[in-house]
C-alpha positions as a printed NumPy array, in Angstrom:
array([[ -9.084,   5.749,   5.501],
       [-10.22 ,   2.202,   6.265],
       [-12.342,   2.118,   9.437],
       [-12.981,  -1.63 ,   9.499],
       [-11.919,  -1.823,  13.178],
       [-13.622,   1.367,  14.302],
       [-13.668,   1.667,  18.121],
       [-12.622,  -1.957,  18.608],
       [-10.068,  -2.589,  21.344],
       [ -7.093,  -4.621,  20.143],
       [ -4.48 ,  -6.139,  22.433],
       [ -1.2  ,  -6.818,  20.624],
       [  1.196,  -8.966,  22.635],
       [  4.687,  -8.52 ,  21.241],
       [  3.696,  -5.234,  19.638],
       [  6.794,  -3.206,  20.465],
       [  8.718,  -4.037,  17.294],
       [  8.646,  -5.769,  13.927],
       [  5.375,  -7.249,  12.719],
       [  3.579,  -6.552,  16.005],
       [  4.406,  -2.848,  15.797],
       [  3.231,  -2.767,  12.173],
       [ -0.052,  -4.4  ,  13.236],
       [ -0.447,  -1.648,  15.839],
       [  0.018,   1.025,  13.155],
       [ -2.399,  -0.596,  10.725],
       [ -4.979,  -1.235,  13.437],
       [ -4.947,   2.439,  14.419],
       [ -5.347,   3.452,  10.771],
       [ -8.382,   1.147,  10.639],
       [ -9.971,   2.926,  13.59 ],
       [ -8.95 ,   0.505,  16.331],
       [ -8.005,   1.345,  19.919],
       [ -4.624,  -0.311,  20.408],
       [ -3.125,  -1.825,  23.542],
       [  0.514,  -2.947,  23.275],
       [  1.898,  -5.427,  25.794],
       [  5.474,  -6.723,  25.885],
       [  8.389,  -7.001,  28.293],
       [  9.257,  -3.284,  28.051],
       [  6.19 ,  -1.679,  26.474],
       [  5.219,   0.488,  29.456],
       [  8.625,   2.126,  29.817],
       [  8.713,   2.786,  26.053],
       [  5.193,   4.24 ,  25.833],
       [  6.217,   7.618,  24.41 ],
       [  8.439,   6.047,  21.764],
       [  5.729,   3.538,  20.814],
       [  3.138,   6.303,  20.486],
       [  5.502,   8.142,  18.156],
       [  6.227,   5.007,  16.097],
       [  2.55 ,   4.053,  15.818],
       [  1.523,   7.63 ,  15.075],
       [ -1.381,   7.411,  17.495],
       [ -1.905,   7.283,  21.24 ],
       [ -1.691,   3.696,  22.544],
       [ -2.076,   1.967,  25.904],
       [  1.008,   0.069,  27.054],
       [  1.618,  -2.683,  29.606],
       [  4.764,  -4.618,  30.491],
       [  4.742,  -8.328,  31.35 ],
       [  6.481, -11.612,  30.613],
       [  4.25 , -13.861,  28.498],
       [  5.902, -16.966,  29.975],
       [  4.787, -15.998,  33.501],
       [  1.26 , -17.121,  34.382],
       [  1.059, -14.714,  37.314],
       [  2.225, -11.695,  35.305],
       [ -0.098, -12.636,  32.443],
       [ -3.139, -12.928,  34.694],
       [ -2.342,  -9.708,  36.554],
       [ -1.794,  -7.744,  33.354],
       [ -4.968,  -9.027,  31.698],
       [ -6.985,  -7.908,  34.728],
       [ -5.51 ,  -4.431,  34.366],
       [ -6.234,  -4.353,  30.636],
       [ -9.837,  -5.506,  30.941],
       [-12.158,  -6.428,  28.072],
       [-10.951,  -6.462,  24.481],
       [-12.343,  -7.184,  21.026],
       [ -9.278,  -8.796,  19.476],
       [ -6.063, -10.459,  20.659],
       [ -3.004, -10.512,  18.4  ],
       [ -0.011, -12.619,  19.479],
       [  3.214, -11.61 ,  17.75 ],
       [  5.852, -12.794,  20.214],
       [  9.248, -13.814,  18.859],
       [ 11.555, -16.334,  20.526],
       [ 15.335, -16.134,  20.65 ],
       [ 16.606, -19.155,  18.717],
       [ 19.791, -19.485,  16.678],
       [ 19.458, -21.508,  13.473],
       [ 21.453, -24.729,  13.771],
       [ 21.456, -28.289,  12.459],
       [ 19.084, -30.479,  14.459],
       [ 21.908, -32.593,  15.924],
       [ 23.654, -29.445,  17.163],
       [ 20.628, -27.484,  18.404],
       [ 20.952, -26.291,  21.997],
       [ 18.122, -28.089,  23.802],
       [ 17.796, -25.404,  26.476],
       [ 17.448, -22.744,  23.797],
       [ 14.886, -24.844,  21.91 ],
       [ 12.829, -25.342,  25.086],
       [ 13.022, -21.609,  25.851],
       [ 11.744, -20.857,  22.335],
       [  8.789, -23.174,  22.939],
       [  8.095, -21.471,  26.289],
       [  7.852, -18.065,  24.601],
       [  6.345, -18.812,  21.21 ],
       [  4.04 , -21.751,  21.962],
       [  3.374, -22.271,  25.678],
       [  3.431, -18.537,  26.341],
       [  0.631, -17.877,  23.882],
       [ -1.159, -21.079,  24.971],
       [ -1.54 , -19.899,  28.556],
       [ -2.131, -16.301,  27.403],
       [ -5.163, -17.401,  25.358],
       [ -6.412, -19.607,  28.212],
       [ -6.502, -16.569,  30.487],
       [ -7.604, -13.995,  27.902],
       [-10.405, -15.662,  25.964],
       [-13.133, -14.823,  28.507],
       [-12.233, -11.143,  28.117],
       [-12.625, -11.218,  24.315],
       [-15.863, -10.091,  22.686],
       [-17.969, -12.942,  21.284],
       [-17.803, -11.095,  17.955],
       [-14.036, -10.734,  18.289],
       [-11.024, -12.791,  17.317],
       [ -7.589, -14.137,  18.127],
       [ -4.791, -13.955,  15.554],
       [ -1.546, -15.826,  16.168],
       [  1.71 , -15.656,  14.196],
       [  3.686, -18.518,  12.692],
       [  5.915, -18.529,   9.592],
       [  6.427, -20.547,   6.439],
       [  9.09 , -22.683,   8.118],
       [  6.876, -25.695,   8.541],
       [  4.964, -25.497,   5.283],
       [  8.344, -25.301,   3.538],
       [ 11.34 , -26.977,   5.152],
       [ 14.472, -24.902,   5.581],
       [ 17.663, -26.494,   6.845],
       [ 18.76 , -25.609,  10.381],
       [ 15.286, -24.43 ,  11.461],
       [ 13.835, -27.609,  12.982],
       [ 12.74 , -25.9  ,  16.213],
       [ 10.719, -23.217,  14.439],
       [  9.269, -25.812,  12.065],
       [  7.788, -27.73 ,  14.996],
       [  6.623, -24.588,  16.857],
       [  4.893, -23.232,  13.745],
       [  3.163, -26.522,  12.982],
       [  2.016, -26.852,  16.604],
       [  0.643, -23.311,  16.565],
       [ -1.338, -23.912,  13.379],
       [ -2.819, -27.09 ,  14.866],
       [ -3.72 , -25.117,  18.008],
       [ -5.429, -22.513,  15.822],
       [ -7.717, -25.093,  14.235],
       [ -8.551, -26.651,  17.583],
       [ -9.328, -23.331,  19.25 ],
       [-11.455, -22.178,  16.306],
       [-13.822, -25.009,  17.284],
       [-13.468, -24.888,  21.078],
       [-13.645, -21.111,  21.523],
       [-16.373, -20.386,  18.947],
       [-17.995, -17.939,  18.325],
       [-14.665, -16.178,  18.963],
       [-12.75 , -16.553,  15.705],
       [ -9.184, -17.897,  15.755],
       [ -6.738, -17.502,  12.858],
       [ -3.029, -17.505,  12.068],
       [ -0.852, -15.322,   9.85 ],
       [  2.113, -17.163,   8.352],
       [  4.67 , -14.625,   7.069],
       [  7.496, -15.397,   4.704],
       [ 10.696, -13.344,   4.658],
       [ 10.179,  -9.886,   6.175],
       [ 12.543,  -6.904,   6.078],
       [ 15.048,  -6.182,   7.423],
       [ 17.076,  -9.181,   6.326],
       [ 20.778,  -9.721,   5.517],
       [ 21.924,  -9.168,   1.91 ],
       [ 22.055, -12.88 ,   1.098],
       [ 18.381, -13.267,   2.064],
       [ 17.395, -10.203,   0.015],
       [ 19.2  , -11.751,  -2.956],
       [ 17.493, -15.116,  -2.385],
       [ 14.099, -13.363,  -2.379],
       [ 14.7  , -12.162,  -5.932],
       [ 13.793, -15.722,  -6.961],
       [ 10.279, -15.438,  -5.504],
       [  7.382, -14.832,  -7.902],
       [  7.035, -11.273,  -6.493],
       [ 10.811, -10.816,  -6.626],
       [ 11.48 ,  -9.411,  -3.146],
       [ 10.995,  -9.78 ,   0.613],
       [  7.978,  -8.261,   2.385],
       [  7.607,  -5.112,   4.425],
       [  6.142,  -5.395,   7.924],
       [  3.146,  -3.344,   6.806],
       [  2.34 ,  -5.849,   4.047],
       [  2.219,  -8.616,   6.643],
       [  0.204,  -6.463,   9.047],
       [ -2.513,  -6.009,   6.417],
       [ -3.306,  -9.721,   6.793],
       [ -3.86 ,  -9.351,  10.548],
       [ -6.272,  -6.467,  10.024],
       [ -8.145,  -8.448,   7.381],
       [ -8.534, -11.479,   9.656],
       [ -9.722,  -9.339,  12.557],
       [-12.223,  -7.44 ,  10.42 ],
       [-13.708, -10.296,   8.375],
       [-16.457, -11.953,  10.474],
       [-16.438, -15.147,   8.403],
       [-12.759, -16.058,   8.756],
       [-11.823, -18.671,  11.364],
       [ -9.53 , -21.678,  11.615],
       [ -7.458, -20.265,   8.763],
       [ -3.71 , -19.981,   8.233],
       [ -3.153, -17.01 ,   5.93 ],
       [  0.204, -17.279,   4.182],
       [  1.825, -13.988,   3.096],
       [  5.119, -15.032,   1.533],
       [  5.363, -13.591,  -1.971],
       [  5.369, -17.146,  -3.333],
       [  8.438, -18.251,  -1.347],
       [  6.927, -21.711,  -0.797],
       [  6.747, -22.279,  -4.548],
       [ 10.442, -22.322,  -5.305]])
């Protein structure tokens, strides 16, 4: 078993499902002490413990609320690593037809939510610790009907580089996933064109988060895990 995060306390915001939940599993396997925070994490503690396969701390809060964020961070206390894996609700649509309210709400969750979260959390992070945010290859590769996520992802990667300088010696990195299961059949078929010939599992993406947390010389980096999707 890999113990690269032995006894390190890891706060995963957005860790109740998808990539965030996979990061929780992999972090526990690497010896970490996991704290999951999301809108409904506390009420789902027993289910999350079962899904992670290890006892976890859970807290519920809304990442877009400054008051809830500050209150929850005080309850959580000091940590070694912060992982932000929040996902906004945004329907793909042509730019000219994109619902502006929905686009702004996506920014509030995915960008401004993590912005104010890091502002309030960084003083609680170990100087030998790290922050890992989540973007996506929409931005490095342009996909039609995804203009909102393109801009959010690019803004997040720019924030990563800025914070890697401003918050040093705390390390700041980004994981940029490609297509991750589950996906509709047409996306699975599209992924057959990738150099690796398929979409990713959540655990394959989570490995990148663990690597970035554990490697003390990684900062200001966007780690792309896309199976070569950008190349076609």
